[in-house]
Amino acid sequence: MKILIIGAHGTIGKRITERLSGKHEVITAGRNSGDLRVDLTSKKSIQDLFEQVKGLDACLCTAASGAMDNFRSLTELDLLINMKGKLLGQVNTVLIGQHYLNDNGCFTLTSGIFADRPSKGVTGGGMISGALHSFVLSAAVELERGLRVNVVSPGMAEDSAADFSRFFPDLKPVGMGRIVDAYVETIEKDNTGEIIRVYE
Amino acid sequence: MKILIIGAHGTIGKRITERLSGKHEVITAGRNSGDLRVDLTSKKSIQDLFEQVKGLDACLCTAASGAMDNFRSLTELDLLINMKGKLLGQVNTVLIGQHYLNDNGCFTLTSGIFADRPSKGVTGGGMISGALHSFVLSAAVELERGLRVNVVSPGMAEDSAADFSRFFPDLKPVGMGRIVDAYVETIEKDNTGEIIRVYE
């Protein structure tokens, strides 16, 4: 399979890239590194990316993380800025990519635990992930030509626990192997419209 | 209790207003009608509304519906316009209103079935409702002074079935009494962070 991994040098993306590189033709993309460059906050940049890599069977997006927020002073503008990459960038990847992927190709997006399990300081992150979940349910009934779409909702990844566990002491780190398995299953199985929650 | 109903002349809002008016001090607000005017797409208008009605015990928001969309040509801009009222307007109602409601006051927002049960032509509507669900989970852990927040997710309301059932033939209309009950319970009970799904 010909697989595009967006965010291939991020915490999760690099593990997926390692796992898939032997078995598949993997093309990596990222903001600052990878075979190709893409800025997920730019519709044009996403369009340019798909113009460069035709004949894709799968597109995995692990890019972009949300900012933390302070609920007492949170504004609509903060939320819109937060949504720009992780929500609208991933949505655009599907909306634009639907016209490029091979028949029966698949998209896999990345949300996160805060969609379903709130924590202080991540209202924007929760909303983004909740919107992504509903987007994937909807996109699965809309996509044509056998295209599939799923979303992986990881808890706190083991490899980022050193940076984030102080903000979320209640979250138990999830092993990278389990997270990577979830992404790999979305390309190897024929599921669609699934929200794959990877946490206890 | 002193209760503000935003969207009080809409399909659901007018039934809630009828039910609560005898028992409580009800203030109605809407874009074009009601005791007070409010434009949910304007942060300033929401702020002005709360400046006019201090001492509120509850704020129920039933305003704003989403537009339908065509997935093959759907754009980020379509989604942002769709989000403006129903998502960001309701979020702003809580973000701004948190500084005005009485201690232990409550907010009740309105999402919809498409968050969880997709249907063709309502990707934006689904995303808005999914984001609202996660917002309410998050806001419930953030709000101070005993403030509560819940969201009612109705299926197709009986009173709007004549207009909408042709678009959603699979949806069974939900009786108005059941929908109104859900809103009333949010002000009479002490639940918070609940997504109340009102459909089969």
mmCIF file with all atom_site columns, N, CA, C and O in Angstrom, chain A residues 72-119:
data_model
loop_
_atom_site.group_PDB
_atom_site.id
_atom_site.type_symbol
_atom_site.label_atom_id
_atom_site.label_alt_id
_atom_site.label_comp_id
_atom_site.label_asym_id
_atom_site.label_entity_id
_atom_site.label_seq_id
_atom_site.pdbx_PDB_ins_code
_atom_site.Cartn_x
_atom_site.Cartn_y
_atom_site.Cartn_z
_atom_site.occupancy
_atom_site.B_iso_or_equiv
_atom_site.pdbx_formal_charge
_atom_site.auth_seq_id
_atom_site.auth_comp_id
_atom_site.auth_asym_id
_atom_site.auth_atom_id
_atom_site.pdbx_PDB_model_num
ATOM 1   N N  . ARG A 1 72  ? -11.836 30.581 32.820 1.00 0.00 ? 72  ARG A N  1
ATOM 2   C CA . ARG A 1 72  ? -12.408 31.851 33.286 1.00 0.00 ? 72  ARG A CA 1
ATOM 3   C C  . ARG A 1 72  ? -12.210 32.988 32.298 1.00 0.00 ? 72  ARG A C  1
ATOM 4   O O  . ARG A 1 72  ? -12.979 33.944 32.281 1.00 0.00 ? 72  ARG A O  1
ATOM 5   N N  . SER A 1 73  ? -11.149 32.881 31.497 1.00 0.00 ? 73  SER A N  1
ATOM 6   C CA . SER A 1 73  ? -10.874 33.968 30.557 1.00 0.00 ? 73  SER A CA 1
ATOM 7   C C  . SER A 1 73  ? -10.840 33.483 29.103 1.00 0.00 ? 73  SER A C  1
ATOM 8   O O  . SER A 1 73  ? -10.444 34.220 28.202 1.00 0.00 ? 73  SER A O  1
ATOM 9   N N  . LEU A 1 74  ? -11.278 32.269 28.893 1.00 0.00 ? 74  LEU A N  1
ATOM 10  C CA . LEU A 1 74  ? -11.275 31.677 27.540 1.00 0.00 ? 74  LEU A CA 1
ATOM 11  C C  . LEU A 1 74  ? -12.205 32.466 26.611 1.00 0.00 ? 74  LEU A C  1
ATOM 12  O O  . LEU A 1 74  ? -13.298 32.864 27.009 1.00 0.00 ? 74  LEU A O  1
ATOM 13  N N  . THR A 1 75  ? -11.753 32.700 25.378 1.00 0.00 ? 75  THR A N  1
ATOM 14  C CA . THR A 1 75  ? -12.597 33.427 24.417 1.00 0.00 ? 75  THR A CA 1
ATOM 15  C C  . THR A 1 75  ? -12.815 32.598 23.160 1.00 0.00 ? 75  THR A C  1
ATOM 16  O O  . THR A 1 75  ? -12.090 31.636 22.886 1.00 0.00 ? 75  THR A O  1
ATOM 17  N N  . GLU A 1 76  ? -13.795 33.050 22.406 1.00 0.00 ? 76  GLU A N  1
ATOM 18  C CA . GLU A 1 76  ? -14.098 32.446 21.110 1.00 0.00 ? 76  GLU A CA 1
ATOM 19  C C  . GLU A 1 76  ? -12.856 32.457 20.208 1.00 0.00 ? 76  GLU A C  1
ATOM 20  O O  . GLU A 1 76  ? -12.593 31.495 19.492 1.00 0.00 ? 76  GLU A O  1
ATOM 21  N N  . LEU A 1 77  ? -12.098 33.537 20.266 1.00 0.00 ? 77  LEU A N  1
ATOM 22  C CA . LEU A 1 77  ? -10.913 33.638 19.410 1.00 0.00 ? 77  LEU A CA 1
ATOM 23  C C  . LEU A 1 77  ? -9.869  32.586 19.793 1.00 0.00 ? 77  LEU A C  1
ATOM 24  O O  . LEU A 1 77  ? -9.268  31.944 18.931 1.00 0.00 ? 77  LEU A O  1
ATOM 25  N N  . ASP A 1 78  ? -9.660  32.399 21.107 1.00 0.00 ? 78  ASP A N  1
ATOM 26  C CA . ASP A 1 78  ? -8.739  31.338 21.551 1.00 0.00 ? 78  ASP A CA 1
ATOM 27  C C  . ASP A 1 78  ? -9.166  29.997 20.962 1.00 0.00 ? 78  ASP A C  1
ATOM 28  O O  . ASP A 1 78  ? -8.331  29.214 20.486 1.00 0.00 ? 78  ASP A O  1
ATOM 29  N N  . LEU A 1 79  ? -10.470 29.736 21.027 1.00 0.00 ? 79  LEU A N  1
ATOM 30  C CA . LEU A 1 79  ? -10.975 28.441 20.539 1.00 0.00 ? 79  LEU A CA 1
ATOM 31  C C  . LEU A 1 79  ? -10.776 28.304 19.036 1.00 0.00 ? 79  LEU A C  1
ATOM 32  O O  . LEU A 1 79  ? -10.364 27.250 18.547 1.00 0.00 ? 79  LEU A O  1
ATOM 33  N N  . LEU A 1 80  ? -11.042 29.371 18.309 1.00 0.00 ? 80  LEU A N  1
ATOM 34  C CA . LEU A 1 80  ? -10.895 29.315 16.852 1.00 0.00 ? 80  LEU A CA 1
ATOM 35  C C  . LEU A 1 80  ? -9.442  29.080 16.456 1.00 0.00 ? 80  LEU A C  1
ATOM 36  O O  . LEU A 1 80  ? -9.156  28.305 15.543 1.00 0.00 ? 80  LEU A O  1
ATOM 37  N N  . ILE A 1 81  ? -8.528  29.729 17.153 1.00 0.00 ? 81  ILE A N  1
ATOM 38  C CA . ILE A 1 81  ? -7.097  29.536 16.849 1.00 0.00 ? 81  ILE A CA 1
ATOM 39  C C  . ILE A 1 81  ? -6.707  28.089 17.141 1.00 0.00 ? 81  ILE A C  1
ATOM 40  O O  . ILE A 1 81  ? -6.018  27.441 16.361 1.00 0.00 ? 81  ILE A O  1
ATOM 41  N N  . ASN A 1 82  ? -7.185  27.585 18.271 1.00 0.00 ? 82  ASN A N  1
ATOM 42  C CA . ASN A 1 82  ? -6.900  26.207 18.668 1.00 0.00 ? 82  ASN A CA 1
ATOM 43  C C  . ASN A 1 82  ? -7.449  25.206 17.642 1.00 0.00 ? 82  ASN A C  1
ATOM 44  O O  . ASN A 1 82  ? -6.809  24.203 17.323 1.00 0.00 ? 82  ASN A O  1
ATOM 45  N N  . MET A 1 83  ? -8.641  25.513 17.116 1.00 0.00 ? 83  MET A N  1
ATOM 46  C CA . MET A 1 83  ? -9.291  24.607 16.156 1.00 0.00 ? 83  MET A CA 1
ATOM 47  C C  . MET A 1 83  ? -8.586  24.551 14.807 1.00 0.00 ? 83  MET A C  1
ATOM 48  O O  . MET A 1 83  ? -8.730  23.582 14.068 1.00 0.00 ? 83  MET A O  1
ATOM 49  N N  . LYS A 1 84  ? -7.891  25.618 14.501 1.00 0.00 ? 84  LYS A N  1
ATOM 50  C CA . LYS A 1 84  ? -7.364  25.804 13.141 1.00 0.00 ? 84  LYS A CA 1
ATOM 51  C C  . LYS A 1 84  ? -6.572  24.590 12.623 1.00 0.00 ? 84  LYS A C  1
ATOM 52  O O  . LYS A 1 84  ? -6.846  24.084 11.544 1.00 0.00 ? 84  LYS A O  1
ATOM 53  N N  . GLY A 1 85  ? -5.606  24.131 13.389 1.00 0.00 ? 85  GLY A N  1
ATOM 54  C CA . GLY A 1 85  ? -4.776  23.021 12.912 1.00 0.00 ? 85  GLY A CA 1
ATOM 55  C C  . GLY A 1 85  ? -5.400  21.668 13.182 1.00 0.00 ? 85  GLY A C  1
ATOM 56  O O  . GLY A 1 85  ? -5.751  20.934 12.260 1.00 0.00 ? 85  GLY A O  1
ATOM 57  N N  . LYS A 1 86  ? -5.561  21.353 14.459 1.00 0.00 ? 86  LYS A N  1
ATOM 58  C CA . LYS A 1 86  ? -5.957  19.987 14.816 1.00 0.00 ? 86  LYS A CA 1
ATOM 59  C C  . LYS A 1 86  ? -7.360  19.623 14.339 1.00 0.00 ? 86  LYS A C  1
ATOM 60  O O  . LYS A 1 86  ? -7.597  18.504 13.913 1.00 0.00 ? 86  LYS A O  1
ATOM 61  N N  . LEU A 1 87  ? -8.296  20.570 14.410 1.00 0.00 ? 87  LEU A N  1
ATOM 62  C CA . LEU A 1 87  ? -9.648  20.249 13.927 1.00 0.00 ? 87  LEU A CA 1
ATOM 63  C C  . LEU A 1 87  ? -9.786  20.519 12.431 1.00 0.00 ? 87  LEU A C  1
ATOM 64  O O  . LEU A 1 87  ? -9.975  19.614 11.639 1.00 0.00 ? 87  LEU A O  1
ATOM 65  N N  . LEU A 1 88  ? -9.672  21.775 12.037 1.00 0.00 ? 88  LEU A N  1
ATOM 66  C CA . LEU A 1 88  ? -9.958  22.111 10.639 1.00 0.00 ? 88  LEU A CA 1
ATOM 67  C C  . LEU A 1 88  ? -8.898  21.551 9.701  1.00 0.00 ? 88  LEU A C  1
ATOM 68  O O  . LEU A 1 88  ? -9.196  21.183 8.568  1.00 0.00 ? 88  LEU A O  1
ATOM 69  N N  . GLY A 1 89  ? -7.659  21.449 10.171 1.00 0.00 ? 89  GLY A N  1
ATOM 70  C CA . GLY A 1 89  ? -6.601  20.852 9.345  1.00 0.00 ? 89  GLY A CA 1
ATOM 71  C C  . GLY A 1 89  ? -6.892  19.389 9.038  1.00 0.00 ? 89  GLY A C  1
ATOM 72  O O  . GLY A 1 89  ? -6.747  18.941 7.897  1.00 0.00 ? 89  GLY A O  1
ATOM 73  N N  . GLN A 1 90  ? -7.332  18.655 10.033 1.00 0.00 ? 90  GLN A N  1
ATOM 74  C CA . GLN A 1 90  ? -7.634  17.240 9.795  1.00 0.00 ? 90  GLN A CA 1
ATOM 75  C C  . GLN A 1 90  ? -8.914  17.075 8.968  1.00 0.00 ? 90  GLN A C  1
ATOM 76  O O  . GLN A 1 90  ? -8.998  16.200 8.103  1.00 0.00 ? 90  GLN A O  1
ATOM 77  N N  . VAL A 1 91  ? -9.896  17.937 9.246  1.00 0.00 ? 91  VAL A N  1
ATOM 78  C CA . VAL A 1 91  ? -11.135 17.901 8.460  1.00 0.00 ? 91  VAL A CA 1
ATOM 79  C C  . VAL A 1 91  ? -10.817 18.214 6.994  1.00 0.00 ? 91  VAL A C  1
ATOM 80  O O  . VAL A 1 91  ? -11.277 17.531 6.077  1.00 0.00 ? 91  VAL A O  1
ATOM 81  N N  . ASN A 1 92  ? -9.985  19.232 6.767  1.00 0.00 ? 92  ASN A N  1
ATOM 82  C CA . ASN A 1 92  ? -9.592  19.571 5.404  1.00 0.00 ? 92  ASN A CA 1
ATOM 83  C C  . ASN A 1 92  ? -8.827  18.440 4.728  1.00 0.00 ? 92  ASN A C  1
ATOM 84  O O  . ASN A 1 92  ? -8.922  18.256 3.513  1.00 0.00 ? 92  ASN A O  1
ATOM 85  N N  . THR A 1 93  ? -8.060  17.703 5.510  1.00 0.00 ? 93  THR A N  1
ATOM 86  C CA . THR A 1 93  ? -7.329  16.571 4.936  1.00 0.00 ? 93  THR A CA 1
ATOM 87  C C  . THR A 1 93  ? -8.309  15.580 4.304  1.00 0.00 ? 93  THR A C  1
ATOM 88  O O  . THR A 1 93  ? -8.061  15.047 3.217  1.00 0.00 ? 93  THR A O  1
ATOM 89  N N  . VAL A 1 94  ? -9.447  15.365 4.955  1.00 0.00 ? 94  VAL A N  1
ATOM 90  C CA . VAL A 1 94  ? -10.452 14.447 4.398  1.00 0.00 ? 94  VAL A CA 1
ATOM 91  C C  . VAL A 1 94  ? -11.251 15.124 3.277  1.00 0.00 ? 94  VAL A C  1
ATOM 92  O O  . VAL A 1 94  ? -11.461 14.547 2.207  1.00 0.00 ? 94  VAL A O  1
ATOM 93  N N  . LEU A 1 95  ? -11.678 16.372 3.528  1.00 0.00 ? 95  LEU A N  1
ATOM 94  C CA . LEU A 1 95  ? -12.519 17.054 2.525  1.00 0.00 ? 95  LEU A CA 1
ATOM 95  C C  . LEU A 1 95  ? -11.767 17.210 1.204  1.00 0.00 ? 95  LEU A C  1
ATOM 96  O O  . LEU A 1 95  ? -12.344 17.040 0.128  1.00 0.00 ? 95  LEU A O  1
ATOM 97  N N  . ILE A 1 96  ? -10.479 17.533 1.292  1.00 0.00 ? 96  ILE A N  1
ATOM 98  C CA . ILE A 1 96  ? -9.678  17.688 0.073  1.00 0.00 ? 96  ILE A CA 1
ATOM 99  C C  . ILE A 1 96  ? -9.217  16.318 -0.418 1.00 0.00 ? 96  ILE A C  1
ATOM 100 O O  . ILE A 1 96  ? -9.327  15.994 -1.602 1.00 0.00 ? 96  ILE A O  1
ATOM 101 N N  . GLY A 1 97  ? -8.736  15.515 0.508  1.00 0.00 ? 97  GLY A N  1
ATOM 102 C CA . GLY A 1 97  ? -8.180  14.204 0.135  1.00 0.00 ? 97  GLY A CA 1
ATOM 103 C C  . GLY A 1 97  ? -9.194  13.254 -0.489 1.00 0.00 ? 97  GLY A C  1
ATOM 104 O O  . GLY A 1 97  ? -8.816  12.354 -1.236 1.00 0.00 ? 97  GLY A O  1
ATOM 105 N N  . GLN A 1 98  ? -10.501 13.451 -0.205 1.00 0.00 ? 98  GLN A N  1
ATOM 106 C CA . GLN A 1 98  ? -11.523 12.557 -0.790 1.00 0.00 ? 98  GLN A CA 1
ATOM 107 C C  . GLN A 1 98  ? -11.482 12.567 -2.318 1.00 0.00 ? 98  GLN A C  1
ATOM 108 O O  . GLN A 1 98  ? -11.923 11.610 -2.959 1.00 0.00 ? 98  GLN A O  1
ATOM 109 N N  . HIS A 1 99  ? -10.940 13.646 -2.880 1.00 0.00 ? 99  HIS A N  1
ATOM 110 C CA . HIS A 1 99  ? -10.886 13.742 -4.338 1.00 0.00 ? 99  HIS A CA 1
ATOM 111 C C  . HIS A 1 99  ? -9.587  13.163 -4.905 1.00 0.00 ? 99  HIS A C  1
ATOM 112 O O  . HIS A 1 99  ? -9.390  13.148 -6.115 1.00 0.00 ? 99  HIS A O  1
ATOM 113 N N  . TYR A 1 100 ? -8.691  12.709 -4.039 1.00 0.00 ? 100 TYR A N  1
ATOM 114 C CA . TYR A 1 100 ? -7.382  12.212 -4.489 1.00 0.00 ? 100 TYR A CA 1
ATOM 115 C C  . TYR A 1 100 ? -7.112  10.742 -4.176 1.00 0.00 ? 100 TYR A C  1
ATOM 116 O O  . TYR A 1 100 ? -6.415  10.080 -4.941 1.00 0.00 ? 100 TYR A O  1
ATOM 117 N N  . LEU A 1 101 ? -7.568  10.238 -3.032 1.00 0.00 ? 101 LEU A N  1
ATOM 118 C CA . LEU A 1 101 ? -7.214  8.874  -2.650 1.00 0.00 ? 101 LEU A CA 1
ATOM 119 C C  . LEU A 1 101 ? -7.734  7.841  -3.662 1.00 0.00 ? 101 LEU A C  1
ATOM 120 O O  . LEU A 1 101 ? -8.744  8.066  -4.321 1.00 0.00 ? 101 LEU A O  1
ATOM 121 N N  . ASN A 1 102 ? -7.031  6.728  -3.746 1.00 0.00 ? 102 ASN A N  1
ATOM 122 C CA . ASN A 1 102 ? -7.499  5.609  -4.568 1.00 0.00 ? 102 ASN A CA 1
ATOM 123 C C  . ASN A 1 102 ? -8.850  5.102  -4.056 1.00 0.00 ? 102 ASN A C  1
ATOM 124 O O  . ASN A 1 102 ? -9.150  5.238  -2.868 1.00 0.00 ? 102 ASN A O  1
ATOM 125 N N  . ASP A 1 103 ? -9.615  4.457  -4.932 1.00 0.00 ? 103 ASP A N  1
ATOM 126 C CA . ASP A 1 103 ? -10.853 3.791  -4.499 1.00 0.00 ? 103 ASP A CA 1
ATOM 127 C C  . ASP A 1 103 ? -10.541 2.891  -3.311 1.00 0.00 ? 103 ASP A C  1
ATOM 128 O O  . ASP A 1 103 ? -9.481  2.235  -3.280 1.00 0.00 ? 103 ASP A O  1
ATOM 129 N N  . ASN A 1 104 ? -11.469 2.854  -2.356 1.00 0.00 ? 104 ASN A N  1
ATOM 130 C CA . ASN A 1 104 ? -11.318 2.015  -1.149 1.00 0.00 ? 104 ASN A CA 1
ATOM 131 C C  . ASN A 1 104 ? -10.161 2.442  -0.240 1.00 0.00 ? 104 ASN A C  1
ATOM 132 O O  . ASN A 1 104 ? -9.766  1.690  0.648  1.00 0.00 ? 104 ASN A O  1
ATOM 133 N N  . GLY A 1 105 ? -9.637  3.609  -0.488 1.00 0.00 ? 105 GLY A N  1
ATOM 134 C CA . GLY A 1 105 ? -8.574  4.135  0.374  1.00 0.00 ? 105 GLY A CA 1
ATOM 135 C C  . GLY A 1 105 ? -9.133  4.520  1.745  1.00 0.00 ? 105 GLY A C  1
ATOM 136 O O  . GLY A 1 105 ? -10.342 4.561  1.946  1.00 0.00 ? 105 GLY A O  1
ATOM 137 N N  . CYS A 1 106 ? -8.213  4.814  2.670  1.00 0.00 ? 106 CYS A N  1
ATOM 138 C CA . CYS A 1 106 ? -8.710  5.175  4.007  1.00 0.00 ? 106 CYS A CA 1
ATOM 139 C C  . CYS A 1 106 ? -7.948  6.338  4.634  1.00 0.00 ? 106 CYS A C  1
ATOM 140 O O  . CYS A 1 106 ? -6.773  6.555  4.365  1.00 0.00 ? 106 CYS A O  1
ATOM 141 N N  . PHE A 1 107 ? -8.688  7.066  5.427  1.00 0.00 ? 107 PHE A N  1
ATOM 142 C CA . PHE A 1 107 ? -8.138  8.146  6.241  1.00 0.00 ? 107 PHE A CA 1
ATOM 143 C C  . PHE A 1 107 ? -8.169  7.708  7.702  1.00 0.00 ? 107 PHE A C  1
ATOM 144 O O  . PHE A 1 107 ? -9.154  7.116  8.152  1.00 0.00 ? 107 PHE A O  1
ATOM 145 N N  . THR A 1 108 ? -7.119  8.067  8.444  1.00 0.00 ? 108 THR A N  1
ATOM 146 C CA . THR A 1 108 ? -7.151  7.868  9.894  1.00 0.00 ? 108 THR A CA 1
ATOM 147 C C  . THR A 1 108 ? -6.738  9.177  10.556 1.00 0.00 ? 108 THR A C  1
ATOM 148 O O  . THR A 1 108 ? -5.655  9.709  10.268 1.00 0.00 ? 108 THR A O  1
ATOM 149 N N  . LEU A 1 109 ? -7.617  9.691  11.385 1.00 0.00 ? 109 LEU A N  1
ATOM 150 C CA . LEU A 1 109 ? -7.345  10.967 12.056 1.00 0.00 ? 109 LEU A CA 1
ATOM 151 C C  . LEU A 1 109 ? -6.991  10.712 13.520 1.00 0.00 ? 109 LEU A C  1
ATOM 152 O O  . LEU A 1 109 ? -7.082  9.586  14.014 1.00 0.00 ? 109 LEU A O  1
ATOM 153 N N  . THR A 1 110 ? -6.622  11.791 14.206 1.00 0.00 ? 110 THR A N  1
ATOM 154 C CA . THR A 1 110 ? -6.225  11.680 15.612 1.00 0.00 ? 110 THR A CA 1
ATOM 155 C C  . THR A 1 110 ? -7.008  12.669 16.461 1.00 0.00 ? 110 THR A C  1
ATOM 156 O O  . THR A 1 110 ? -6.972  13.877 16.204 1.00 0.00 ? 110 THR A O  1
ATOM 157 N N  . SER A 1 111 ? -7.714  12.155 17.452 1.00 0.00 ? 111 SER A N  1
ATOM 158 C CA . SER A 1 111 ? -8.401  13.039 18.400 1.00 0.00 ? 111 SER A CA 1
ATOM 159 C C  . SER A 1 111 ? -7.704  12.882 19.748 1.00 0.00 ? 111 SER A C  1
ATOM 160 O O  . SER A 1 111 ? -6.482  12.942 19.802 1.00 0.00 ? 111 SER A O  1
ATOM 161 N N  . GLY A 1 112 ? -8.442  12.688 20.814 1.00 0.00 ? 112 GLY A N  1
ATOM 162 C CA . GLY A 1 112 ? -7.796  12.503 22.110 1.00 0.00 ? 112 GLY A CA 1
ATOM 163 C C  . GLY A 1 112 ? -8.813  12.302 23.214 1.00 0.00 ? 112 GLY A C  1
ATOM 164 O O  . GLY A 1 112 ? -10.006 12.601 23.053 1.00 0.00 ? 112 GLY A O  1
ATOM 165 N N  . ILE A 1 113 ? -8.333  11.811 24.310 1.00 0.00 ? 113 ILE A N  1
ATOM 166 C CA . ILE A 1 113 ? -9.150  11.396 25.452 1.00 0.00 ? 113 ILE A CA 1
ATOM 167 C C  . ILE A 1 113 ? -10.075 12.499 25.986 1.00 0.00 ? 113 ILE A C  1
ATOM 168 O O  . ILE A 1 113 ? -11.142 12.225 26.515 1.00 0.00 ? 113 ILE A O  1
ATOM 169 N N  . PHE A 1 114 ? -9.666  13.782 25.832 1.00 0.00 ? 114 PHE A N  1
ATOM 170 C CA . PHE A 1 114 ? -10.440 14.859 26.454 1.00 0.00 ? 114 PHE A CA 1
ATOM 171 C C  . PHE A 1 114 ? -11.811 15.067 25.800 1.00 0.00 ? 114 PHE A C  1
ATOM 172 O O  . PHE A 1 114 ? -12.658 15.784 26.331 1.00 0.00 ? 114 PHE A O  1
ATOM 173 N N  . ALA A 1 115 ? -12.043 14.447 24.641 1.00 0.00 ? 115 ALA A N  1
ATOM 174 C CA . ALA A 1 115 ? -13.384 14.475 24.050 1.00 0.00 ? 115 ALA A CA 1
ATOM 175 C C  . ALA A 1 115 ? -14.398 13.867 25.004 1.00 0.00 ? 115 ALA A C  1
ATOM 176 O O  . ALA A 1 115 ? -15.538 14.331 25.095 1.00 0.00 ? 115 ALA A O  1
ATOM 177 N N  . ASP A 1 116 ? -13.979 12.818 25.695 1.00 0.00 ? 116 ASP A N  1
ATOM 178 C CA . ASP A 1 116 ? -14.910 12.033 26.521 1.00 0.00 ? 116 ASP A CA 1
ATOM 179 C C  . ASP A 1 116 ? -14.615 12.130 28.008 1.00 0.00 ? 116 ASP A C  1
ATOM 180 O O  . ASP A 1 116 ? -15.490 11.907 28.826 1.00 0.00 ? 116 ASP A O  1
ATOM 181 N N  . ARG A 1 117 ? -13.340 12.398 28.340 1.00 0.00 ? 117 ARG A N  1
ATOM 182 C CA . ARG A 1 117 ? -12.963 12.488 29.752 1.00 0.00 ? 117 ARG A CA 1
ATOM 183 C C  . ARG A 1 117 ? -12.313 13.835 29.992 1.00 0.00 ? 117 ARG A C  1
ATOM 184 O O  . ARG A 1 117 ? -11.127 14.031 29.700 1.00 0.00 ? 117 ARG A O  1
ATOM 185 N N  . PRO A 1 118 ? -13.087 14.767 30.502 1.00 0.00 ? 118 PRO A N  1
ATOM 186 C CA . PRO A 1 118 ? -12.577 16.124 30.645 1.00 0.00 ? 118 PRO A CA 1
ATOM 187 C C  . PRO A 1 118 ? -11.472 16.214 31.689 1.00 0.00 ? 118 PRO A C  1
ATOM 188 O O  . PRO A 1 118 ? -11.374 15.371 32.579 1.00 0.00 ? 118 PRO A O  1
ATOM 189 N N  . SER A 1 119 ? -10.694 17.250 31.549 1.00 0.00 ? 119 SER A N  1
ATOM 190 C CA . SER A 1 119 ? -9.649  17.544 32.514 1.00 0.00 ? 119 SER A CA 1
ATOM 191 C C  . SER A 1 119 ? -9.522  19.057 32.540 1.00 0.00 ? 119 SER A C  1
ATOM 192 O O  . SER A 1 119 ? -9.875  19.732 31.577 1.00 0.00 ? 119 SER A O  1
#
